[in-house]
XYZ file of C-alpha atoms in Angstrom:
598
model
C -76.996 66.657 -4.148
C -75.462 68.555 -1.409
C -71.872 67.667 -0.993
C -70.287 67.930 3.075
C -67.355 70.358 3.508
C -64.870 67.147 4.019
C -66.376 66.042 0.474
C -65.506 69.452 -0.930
C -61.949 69.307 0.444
C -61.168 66.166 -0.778
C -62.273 66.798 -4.307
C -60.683 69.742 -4.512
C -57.712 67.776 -3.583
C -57.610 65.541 -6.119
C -58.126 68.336 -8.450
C -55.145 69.213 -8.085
C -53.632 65.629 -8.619
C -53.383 64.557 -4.842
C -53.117 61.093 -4.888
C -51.899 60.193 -1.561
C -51.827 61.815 2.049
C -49.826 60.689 5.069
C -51.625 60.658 8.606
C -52.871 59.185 11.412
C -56.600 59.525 12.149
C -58.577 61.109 15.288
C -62.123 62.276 16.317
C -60.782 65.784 15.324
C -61.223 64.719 11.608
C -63.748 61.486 11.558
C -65.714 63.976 8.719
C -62.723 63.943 6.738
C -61.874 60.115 7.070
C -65.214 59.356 6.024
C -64.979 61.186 3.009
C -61.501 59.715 2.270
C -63.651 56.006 2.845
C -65.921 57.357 0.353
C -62.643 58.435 -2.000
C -60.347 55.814 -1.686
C -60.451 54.400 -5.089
C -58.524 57.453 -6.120
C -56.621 58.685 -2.844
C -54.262 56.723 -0.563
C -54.410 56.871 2.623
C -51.293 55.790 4.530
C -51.640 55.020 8.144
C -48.473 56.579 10.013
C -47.574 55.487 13.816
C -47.214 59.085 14.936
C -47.791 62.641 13.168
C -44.032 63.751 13.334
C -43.577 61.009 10.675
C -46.793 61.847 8.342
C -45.148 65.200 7.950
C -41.672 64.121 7.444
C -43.339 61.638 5.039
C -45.071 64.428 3.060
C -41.593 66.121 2.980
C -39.946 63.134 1.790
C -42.550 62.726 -0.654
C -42.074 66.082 -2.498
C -38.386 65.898 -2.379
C -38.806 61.969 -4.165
C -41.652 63.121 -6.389
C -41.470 67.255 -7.070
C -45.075 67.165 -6.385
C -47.445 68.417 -3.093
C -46.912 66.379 -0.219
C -49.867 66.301 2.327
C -50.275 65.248 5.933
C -53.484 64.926 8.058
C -53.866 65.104 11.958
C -56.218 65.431 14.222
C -56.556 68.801 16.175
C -54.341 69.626 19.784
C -51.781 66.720 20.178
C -51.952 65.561 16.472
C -51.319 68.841 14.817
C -48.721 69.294 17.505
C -46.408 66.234 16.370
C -46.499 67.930 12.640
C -44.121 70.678 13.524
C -41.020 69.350 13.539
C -41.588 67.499 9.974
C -43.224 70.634 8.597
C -40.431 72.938 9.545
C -37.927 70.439 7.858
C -40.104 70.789 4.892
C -39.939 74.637 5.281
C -36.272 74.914 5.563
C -35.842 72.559 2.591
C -38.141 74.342 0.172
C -40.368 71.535 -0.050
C -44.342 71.840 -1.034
C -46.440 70.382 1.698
C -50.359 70.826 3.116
C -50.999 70.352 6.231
C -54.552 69.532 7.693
C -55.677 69.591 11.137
C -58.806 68.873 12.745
C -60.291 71.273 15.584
C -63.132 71.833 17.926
C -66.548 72.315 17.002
C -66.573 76.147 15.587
C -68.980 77.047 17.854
C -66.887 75.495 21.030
C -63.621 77.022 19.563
C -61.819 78.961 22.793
C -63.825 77.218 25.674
C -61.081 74.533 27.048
C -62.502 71.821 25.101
C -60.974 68.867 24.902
C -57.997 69.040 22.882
C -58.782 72.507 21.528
C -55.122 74.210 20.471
C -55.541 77.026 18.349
C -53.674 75.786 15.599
C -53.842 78.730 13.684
C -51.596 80.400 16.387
C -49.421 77.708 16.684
C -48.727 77.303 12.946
C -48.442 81.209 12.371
C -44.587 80.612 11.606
C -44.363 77.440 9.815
C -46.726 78.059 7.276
C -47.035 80.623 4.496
C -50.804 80.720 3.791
C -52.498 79.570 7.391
C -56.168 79.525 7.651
C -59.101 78.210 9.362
C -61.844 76.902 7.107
C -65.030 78.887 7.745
C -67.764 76.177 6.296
C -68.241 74.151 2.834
C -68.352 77.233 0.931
C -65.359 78.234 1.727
C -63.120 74.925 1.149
C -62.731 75.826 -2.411
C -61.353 78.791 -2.991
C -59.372 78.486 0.504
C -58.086 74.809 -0.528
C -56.434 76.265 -3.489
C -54.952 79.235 -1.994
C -53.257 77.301 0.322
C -52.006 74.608 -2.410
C -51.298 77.273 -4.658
C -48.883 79.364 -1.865
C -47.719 76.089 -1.368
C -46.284 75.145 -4.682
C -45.410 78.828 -5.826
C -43.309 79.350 -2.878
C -41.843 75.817 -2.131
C -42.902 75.960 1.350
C -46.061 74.867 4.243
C -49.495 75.627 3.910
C -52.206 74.815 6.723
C -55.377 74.378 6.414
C -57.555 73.859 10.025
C -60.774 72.140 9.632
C -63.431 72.352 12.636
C -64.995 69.279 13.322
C -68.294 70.566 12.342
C -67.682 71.486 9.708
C -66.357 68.764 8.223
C -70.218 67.389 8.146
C -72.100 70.510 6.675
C -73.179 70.726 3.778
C -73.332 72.942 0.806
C -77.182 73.214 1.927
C -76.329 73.903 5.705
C -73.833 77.246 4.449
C -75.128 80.853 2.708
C -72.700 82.183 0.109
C -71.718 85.639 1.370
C -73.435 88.098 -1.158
C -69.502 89.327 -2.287
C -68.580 85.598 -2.900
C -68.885 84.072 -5.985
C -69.279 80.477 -6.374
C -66.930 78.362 -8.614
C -64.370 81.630 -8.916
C -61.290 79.970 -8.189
C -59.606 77.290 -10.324
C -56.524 74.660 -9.478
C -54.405 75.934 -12.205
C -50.736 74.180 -12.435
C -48.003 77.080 -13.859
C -44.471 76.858 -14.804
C -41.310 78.297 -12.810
C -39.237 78.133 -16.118
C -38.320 82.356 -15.059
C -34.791 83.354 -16.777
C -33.526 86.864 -16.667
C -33.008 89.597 -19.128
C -30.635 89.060 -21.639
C -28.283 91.545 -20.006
C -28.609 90.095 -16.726
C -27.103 86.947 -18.665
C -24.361 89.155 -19.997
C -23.214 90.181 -17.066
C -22.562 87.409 -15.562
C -21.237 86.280 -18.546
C -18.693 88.574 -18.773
C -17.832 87.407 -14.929
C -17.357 83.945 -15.516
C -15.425 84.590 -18.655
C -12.996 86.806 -16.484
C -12.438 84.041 -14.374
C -9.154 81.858 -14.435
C -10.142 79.837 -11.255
C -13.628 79.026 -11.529
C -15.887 76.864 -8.863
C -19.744 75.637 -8.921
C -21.670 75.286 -5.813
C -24.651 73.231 -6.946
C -27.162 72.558 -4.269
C -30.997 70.941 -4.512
C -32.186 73.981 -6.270
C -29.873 72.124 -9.155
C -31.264 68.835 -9.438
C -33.172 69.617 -12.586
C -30.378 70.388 -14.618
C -28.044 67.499 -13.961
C -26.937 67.913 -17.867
C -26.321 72.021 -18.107
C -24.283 71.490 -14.478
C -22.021 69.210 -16.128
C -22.037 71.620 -19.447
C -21.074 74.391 -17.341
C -18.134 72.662 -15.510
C -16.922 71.615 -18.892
C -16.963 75.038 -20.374
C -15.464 77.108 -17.278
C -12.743 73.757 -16.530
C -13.662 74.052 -13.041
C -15.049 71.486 -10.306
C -18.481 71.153 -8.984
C -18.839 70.835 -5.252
C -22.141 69.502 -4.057
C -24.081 70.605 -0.740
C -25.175 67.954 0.596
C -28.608 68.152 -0.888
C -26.971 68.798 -4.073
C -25.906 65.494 -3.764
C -27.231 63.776 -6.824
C -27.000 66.627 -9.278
C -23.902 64.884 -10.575
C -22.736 60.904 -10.153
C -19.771 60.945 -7.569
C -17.630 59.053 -10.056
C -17.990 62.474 -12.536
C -14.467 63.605 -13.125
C -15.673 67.224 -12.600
C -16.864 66.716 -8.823
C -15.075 67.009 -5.659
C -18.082 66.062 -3.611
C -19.078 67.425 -1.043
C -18.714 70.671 1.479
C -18.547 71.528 4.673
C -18.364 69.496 7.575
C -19.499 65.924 5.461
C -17.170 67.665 3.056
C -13.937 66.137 1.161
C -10.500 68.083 1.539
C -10.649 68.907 -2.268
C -13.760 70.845 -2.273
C -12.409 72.782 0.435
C -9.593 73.618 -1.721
C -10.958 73.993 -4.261
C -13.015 76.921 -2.641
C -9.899 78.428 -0.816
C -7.979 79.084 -4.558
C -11.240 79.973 -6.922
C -10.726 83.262 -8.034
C -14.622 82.717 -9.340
C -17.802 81.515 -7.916
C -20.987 80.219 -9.636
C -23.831 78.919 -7.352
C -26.412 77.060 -8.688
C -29.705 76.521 -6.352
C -28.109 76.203 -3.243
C -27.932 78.606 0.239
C -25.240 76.049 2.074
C -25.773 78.013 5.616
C -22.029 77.279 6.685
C -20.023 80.918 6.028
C -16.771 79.512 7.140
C -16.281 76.946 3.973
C -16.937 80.612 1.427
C -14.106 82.316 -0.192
C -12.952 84.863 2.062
C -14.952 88.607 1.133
C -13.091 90.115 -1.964
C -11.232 86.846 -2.652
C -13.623 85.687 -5.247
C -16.191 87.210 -7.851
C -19.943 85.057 -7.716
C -22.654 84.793 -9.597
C -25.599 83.202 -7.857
C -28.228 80.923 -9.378
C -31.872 80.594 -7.416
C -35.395 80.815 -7.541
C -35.769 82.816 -4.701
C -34.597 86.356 -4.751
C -33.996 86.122 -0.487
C -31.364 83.746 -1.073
C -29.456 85.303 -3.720
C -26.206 87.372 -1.551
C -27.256 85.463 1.569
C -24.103 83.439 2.606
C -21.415 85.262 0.753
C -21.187 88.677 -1.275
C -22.667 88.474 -4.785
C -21.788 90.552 -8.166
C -24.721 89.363 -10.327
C -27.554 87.623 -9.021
C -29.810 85.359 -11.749
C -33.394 84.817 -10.614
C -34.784 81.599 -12.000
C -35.162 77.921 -12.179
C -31.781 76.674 -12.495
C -31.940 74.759 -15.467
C -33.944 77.303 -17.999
C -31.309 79.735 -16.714
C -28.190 77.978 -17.249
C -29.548 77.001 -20.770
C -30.093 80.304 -21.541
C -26.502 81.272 -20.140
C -24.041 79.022 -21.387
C -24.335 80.126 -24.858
C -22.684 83.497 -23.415
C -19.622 81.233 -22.037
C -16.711 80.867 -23.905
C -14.593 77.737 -23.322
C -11.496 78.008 -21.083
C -8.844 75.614 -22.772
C -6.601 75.730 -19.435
C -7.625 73.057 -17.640
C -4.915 73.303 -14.527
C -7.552 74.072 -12.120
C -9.723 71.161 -12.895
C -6.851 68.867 -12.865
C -5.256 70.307 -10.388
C -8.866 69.319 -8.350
C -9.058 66.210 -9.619
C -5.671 64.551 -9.027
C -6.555 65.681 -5.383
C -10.095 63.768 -5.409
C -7.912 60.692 -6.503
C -6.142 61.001 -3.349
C -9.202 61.904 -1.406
C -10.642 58.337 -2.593
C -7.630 56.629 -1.987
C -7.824 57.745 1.549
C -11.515 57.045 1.960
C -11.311 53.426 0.660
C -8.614 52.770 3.479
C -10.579 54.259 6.244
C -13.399 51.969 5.499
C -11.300 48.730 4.768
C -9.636 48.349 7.925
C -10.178 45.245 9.185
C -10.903 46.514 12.737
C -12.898 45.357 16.202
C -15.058 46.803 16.576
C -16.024 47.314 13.250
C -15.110 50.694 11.608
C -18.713 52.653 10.551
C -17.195 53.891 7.447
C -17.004 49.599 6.617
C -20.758 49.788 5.835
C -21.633 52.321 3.507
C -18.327 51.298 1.781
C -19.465 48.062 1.196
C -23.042 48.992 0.443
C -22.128 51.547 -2.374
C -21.210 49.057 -4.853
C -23.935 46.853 -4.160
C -26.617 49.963 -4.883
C -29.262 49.249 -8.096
C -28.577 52.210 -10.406
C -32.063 53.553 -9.639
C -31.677 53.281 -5.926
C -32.984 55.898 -3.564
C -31.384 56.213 -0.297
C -32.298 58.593 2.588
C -30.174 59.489 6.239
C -30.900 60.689 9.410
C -28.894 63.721 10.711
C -25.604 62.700 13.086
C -22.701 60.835 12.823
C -24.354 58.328 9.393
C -24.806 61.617 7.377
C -20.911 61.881 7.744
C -20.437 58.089 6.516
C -24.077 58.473 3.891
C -22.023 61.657 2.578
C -18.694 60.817 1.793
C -19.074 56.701 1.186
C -22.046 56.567 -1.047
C -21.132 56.980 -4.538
C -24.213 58.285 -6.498
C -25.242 57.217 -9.952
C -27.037 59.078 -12.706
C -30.702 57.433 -11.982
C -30.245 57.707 -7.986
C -31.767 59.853 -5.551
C -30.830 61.259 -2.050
C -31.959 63.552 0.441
C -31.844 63.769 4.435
C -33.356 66.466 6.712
C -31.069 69.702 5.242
C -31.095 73.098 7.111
C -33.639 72.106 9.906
C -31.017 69.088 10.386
C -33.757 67.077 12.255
C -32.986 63.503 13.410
C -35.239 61.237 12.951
C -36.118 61.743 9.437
C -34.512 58.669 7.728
C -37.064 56.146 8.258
C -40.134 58.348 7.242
C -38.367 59.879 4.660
C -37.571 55.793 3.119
C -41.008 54.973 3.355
C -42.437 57.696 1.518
C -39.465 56.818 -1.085
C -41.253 53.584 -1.030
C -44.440 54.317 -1.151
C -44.357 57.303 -4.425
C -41.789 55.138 -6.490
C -43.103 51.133 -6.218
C -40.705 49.082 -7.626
C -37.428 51.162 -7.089
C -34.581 50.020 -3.954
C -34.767 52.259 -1.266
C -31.791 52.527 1.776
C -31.855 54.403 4.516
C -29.026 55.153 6.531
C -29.518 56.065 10.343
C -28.131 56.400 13.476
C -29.211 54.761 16.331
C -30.294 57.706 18.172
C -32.310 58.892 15.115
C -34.260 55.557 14.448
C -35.106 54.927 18.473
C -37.357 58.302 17.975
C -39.808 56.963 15.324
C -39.016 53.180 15.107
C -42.452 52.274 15.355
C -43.014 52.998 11.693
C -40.914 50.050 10.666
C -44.391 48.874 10.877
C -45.777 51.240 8.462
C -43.383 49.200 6.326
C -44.528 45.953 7.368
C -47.943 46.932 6.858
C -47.606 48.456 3.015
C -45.414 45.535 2.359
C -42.565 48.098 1.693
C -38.952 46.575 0.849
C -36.792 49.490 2.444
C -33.285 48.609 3.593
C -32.151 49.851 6.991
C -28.738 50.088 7.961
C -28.540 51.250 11.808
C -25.459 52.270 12.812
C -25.295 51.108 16.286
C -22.244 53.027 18.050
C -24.334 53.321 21.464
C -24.121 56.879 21.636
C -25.420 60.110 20.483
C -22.137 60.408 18.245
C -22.714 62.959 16.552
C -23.081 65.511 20.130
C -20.026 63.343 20.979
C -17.853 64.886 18.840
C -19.264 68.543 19.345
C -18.981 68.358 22.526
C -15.359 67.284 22.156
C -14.315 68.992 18.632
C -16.310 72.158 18.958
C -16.306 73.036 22.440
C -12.975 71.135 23.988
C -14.919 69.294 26.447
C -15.010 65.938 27.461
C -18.315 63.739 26.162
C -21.394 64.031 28.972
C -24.933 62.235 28.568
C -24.445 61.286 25.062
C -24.683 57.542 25.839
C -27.527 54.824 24.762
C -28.716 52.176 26.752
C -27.904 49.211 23.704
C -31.445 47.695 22.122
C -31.329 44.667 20.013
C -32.664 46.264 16.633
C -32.691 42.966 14.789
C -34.710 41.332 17.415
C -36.736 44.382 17.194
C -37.430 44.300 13.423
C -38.594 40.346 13.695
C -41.252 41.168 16.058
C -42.347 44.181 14.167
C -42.895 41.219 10.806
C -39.860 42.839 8.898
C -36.629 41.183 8.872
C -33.343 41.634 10.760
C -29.991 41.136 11.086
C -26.917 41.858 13.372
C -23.431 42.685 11.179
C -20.426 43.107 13.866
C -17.509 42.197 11.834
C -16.095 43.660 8.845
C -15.368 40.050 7.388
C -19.099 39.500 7.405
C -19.913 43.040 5.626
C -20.663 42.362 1.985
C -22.405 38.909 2.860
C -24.808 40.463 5.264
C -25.822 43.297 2.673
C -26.019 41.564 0.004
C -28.363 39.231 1.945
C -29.931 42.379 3.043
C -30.432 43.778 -0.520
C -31.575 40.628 -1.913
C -34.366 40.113 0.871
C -38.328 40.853 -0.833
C -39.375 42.543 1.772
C -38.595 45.291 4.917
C -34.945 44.547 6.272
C -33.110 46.602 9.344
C -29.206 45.595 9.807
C -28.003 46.264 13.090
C -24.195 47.441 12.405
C -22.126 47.474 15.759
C -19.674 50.213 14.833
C -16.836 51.610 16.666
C -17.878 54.106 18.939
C -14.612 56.140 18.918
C -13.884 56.538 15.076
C -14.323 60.438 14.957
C -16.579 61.974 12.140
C -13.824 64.690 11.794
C -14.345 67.635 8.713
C -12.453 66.837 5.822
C -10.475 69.556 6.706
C -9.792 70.025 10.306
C -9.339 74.020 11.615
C -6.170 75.395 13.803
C -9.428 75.882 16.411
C -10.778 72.744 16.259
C -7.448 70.711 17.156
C -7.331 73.333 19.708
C -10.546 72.478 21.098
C -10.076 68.932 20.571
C -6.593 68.829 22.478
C -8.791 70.803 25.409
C -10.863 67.996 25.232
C -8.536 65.258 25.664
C -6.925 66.999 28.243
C -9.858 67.685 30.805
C -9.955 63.834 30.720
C -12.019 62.312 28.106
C -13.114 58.809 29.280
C -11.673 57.114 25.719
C -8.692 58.951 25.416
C -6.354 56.421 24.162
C -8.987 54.933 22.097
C -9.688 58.020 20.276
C -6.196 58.794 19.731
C -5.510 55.307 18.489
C -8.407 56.140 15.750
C -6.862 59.492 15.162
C -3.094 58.901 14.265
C -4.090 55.069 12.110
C -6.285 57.461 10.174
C -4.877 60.571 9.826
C -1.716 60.334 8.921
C -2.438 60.023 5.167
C -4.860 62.680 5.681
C -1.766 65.555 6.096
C -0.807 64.386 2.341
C -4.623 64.756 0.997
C -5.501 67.715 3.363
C -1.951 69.853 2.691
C -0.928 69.358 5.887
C -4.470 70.274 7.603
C -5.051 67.064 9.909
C -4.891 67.039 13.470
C -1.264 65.273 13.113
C -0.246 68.695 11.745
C -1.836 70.869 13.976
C -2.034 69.488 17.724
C 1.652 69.746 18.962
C 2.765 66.178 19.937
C -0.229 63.879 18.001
């Protein structure tokens, strides 16, 4: 029997072990729903509120699962809304497939309604970008794209005339070069290790070294055990980008934490005194928190050859999956037995907590942000997974959440999207039933794609939501006033109800505005069966500063104050209360140090 081209394309899906897609349907793909009707005894179908969040949700998915994520839209408008989720999927090395609908082939380029060339329009996004060309062509096309896809950890599109979708095998003529069945959905390992010598020579680098730092970022998360090996055998700390975050638990003595901006003081010290650098599947984009050129020899870990020598100058560069190579490496190591460095790192990180834990306990009105994820830490199921949007939650999500061996985490990395911690929950939720699942957002990042707390209602999902309600785009707050010394403009929210919100949506809400009330209201939150969003009012003024603040910054935050900030005294209240143990854990590197008269 003749099979239609939609047919074809979903079978060839779940060839390759598809079992779920993301979307949100349209006339521009009715063929293709009708086949997934046909199919849906073997492929889920879930039903988003708007594309942006199918393809953050296939993103999500792959990061949760290691496995293709998909999306579906229609053509124009639909495959429009995919591009900001697909280029977070990009930048983050995640596997997705994308498919779009389109005019009839034969009305492609007239002004029909809702015909975008989405070829055109995908043409940077996505690696392998095609058009299908009829039913004979879906197979070999379907896994060229799924195959660029997974090999290269990146977006593939696939755009599907409308037509088409309805021919059949009968309908289409094999091209006389083609031949039929030629193609095959063949999984392959990326277990790639170098040369033996390669391995020596960095080696003989590490085993040089007397100060010795890891980097681990995602690329890492598969070898959790030879991370920890390695930090044992060179004594030095592991700092974690914030991908990276789960590689090791938080409570490891042989982490620092994090980097960078979300960073702890530690790690940055730690960076500023190795005399060696091993990076292990990460690209962290900011230069400024590298050893300084010539201060620091590096060996860099990664899958992809572009990324090896791309932040920082590199002597010997190891091209493979990050756990096959570090098994094959460590038996070159030989053990350093002095272990100053490390505990040199780690009486800091003792500090570092020490100063984090009375930040967050203040009893304070309005309630302090940090409060929340303090509380919420402990409270976590060793299994949970927890996602966060991009502003000032990733700050709190970063430092204040204390992973465990069995937990996962990930937020929107190098595109540094907001809006992503919703989606990204739900398709948590929806590829690992049964495990907790806490997102932490801003309220900024959850107005854009609220609506899917319905999604959640809808799959009975039991997410966790923690809004952190500041009334403000905080994040652009404190650029504005850190970065660039000026006083805050059009960064404020007109207030919304959230918990008022989540009852009508069928989920469950509630309102947390005192830190008294903290660990009640989560652990109610936590125990609830079912979709919960907690609407934290937070303090609006509690700066998300670095871990270490620059000579420039305090500069540009002085400016700032200066030109007449409208919370002035508030913010400086905030500032000296928590900062003055912060010259003790920072060496002398808070704004109390640096901005004369603070």
């Amino acid at each position: 029997m003749a099979k239609t081209g939609a047919d074809l394309l979903v079978e060839r899906l779940l060839a390759w072990g598809v079992d779920t897609i993301f979307s949100l349907p349209g006339d521009g793909i009715n063929g293709l729903y009708e086949s997934l009707r046909t199919h849906q005894d073997k492929l889920k179908v879930v039903l988003v509120r708007h594309e942006e969040s199918a393809a953050f949700m296939a993103c999500g998915y792959a990061k949760f699962t290691g496995k293709l994520g998909v999306c579906l839209a229609t053509g124009g408008p639909g495959g429009i809304h995919l591009l900001n989720g697909l280029y977070d999927a990009k930048y983050d090395g995640q596997p997705v497939l994308a498919i779009t609908g389109s005019a009839a082939h034969d009305l492609s380029g007239t002004y029909w309604q809702q015909d975008v060339d989405l070829v055109k329009v995908f043409a940077d996004v996505a690696a392998c970008n095609e058009r299908v060309m009829g039913p004979e062509h879906v197979e070999s096309i379907t896994d060229q794209a799924i195959r660029t896809a997974l090999s290269q950890r990146t977006v593939a599109h696939l755009s599907f005339p409308k037509d088409l979708q309805e021919w059949t095998t009968s309908n289409d003529k094999v091209s006389q070069m083609n031949v039929e069945h030629h193609t095959s959905p063949t999984p392959v390992s990326y277990d790639v290790v170098p040369s033996q010598a390669q391995l020596q020579k960095a080696a003989d680098v590490i085993n040089a070294g007397k100060k010795v730092t890891i980097l681990a970022g995602r690329g890492a998360l598969n070898a959790r055990t030879e991370v920890v090996q390695l930090a044992e055998t060179v004594g030095g700390p592991i700092l974690k980008a914030l991908l990276g975050k789960g590689v090791v638990p938080d409570d490891s003595p042989y982490t620092t934490g994090g980097i960078g901006l979300l960073g702890t003081a530690p790690s940055q010290d730690a960076m500023e005194e190795c005399d060696t650098l091993i990076i292990v599947g990460s690209h962290f984009p900011y230069l400024d928190y590298y050893p300084k050129p010539g201060q620091a020899r590096t060996v860099q870990i990664d899958l992809d050859a572009s990324h090896i020598g791309l932040r920082t100058p590199v002597e010997v560069g190891l091209l493979g999956d990050s756990r096959a190579v570090l098994q094959a490496l460590l038996p070159l190591l030989q053990r350093k037995d002095d272990r100053e460095f490390l505990e040199k790192a780690q009486d800091r990180m003792k500090s570092w907590r020490e100063l984090l834990h009375e930040r967050g306990s203040q009893e304070a009105s309005p309630m302090k942000p940090q409060t929340v994820p303090l509380t919420l830490s402990p409270l976590l199921a060793e299994n949970t997974i927890v996602t966060c949007d991009c502003g000032n939650n990733t700050t709190w999500a970063a430092r204040y959440i204390q992973m465990q061996e069995h937990m996962l985490f990930s937020t929107s990395g190098l595109l540094a999207t907001m809006a992503a911690g919703l989606p990204y929950a739900i398709a948590a939720s929806v590829a690992h039933p049964g495990r907790p699942v806490v997102a932490l957002v801003g309220d900024g990042g959850f107005t854009m794609l609220m609506g899917e707390l319905a999604t959640a209602v809808r799959y009975k999902l039991p997410i966790k939501v923690f809004v952190f309600s500041n009334r403000a785009y905080g994040q652009i707050k404190w650029e504005q006033i850190v970065m660039e010394g000026n006083p805050e403009f059009g960064v404020d929210l007109q207030p919304i109800d959230f918990a008022k919100f989540t009852d009508a949506c069928g989920a469950t809400g509630f309102t947390l505005t005192e830190t008294k009330d903290a660990e009640h209201v989560i652990r109610q939150a936590l125990a609830h069966d079912g979709p919960v969003v907690v609407d934290c009012i937070v303090d609006p003024n509690e700066p998300a500063m670095p871990g270490k603040v620059s000579t420039t910054q305090a500069i540009e935050f002085a400016k700032a104050l200066a030109r007449g900030e409208r919370d002035t005294s508030e913010i400086i209240k905030n500032v000296i209360k928590n900062q003055y143990r912060e010259a003790v854990a920072t060496k002398g590197h808070s704004l109390l140090d640096v901005i004369p008269g603070l």
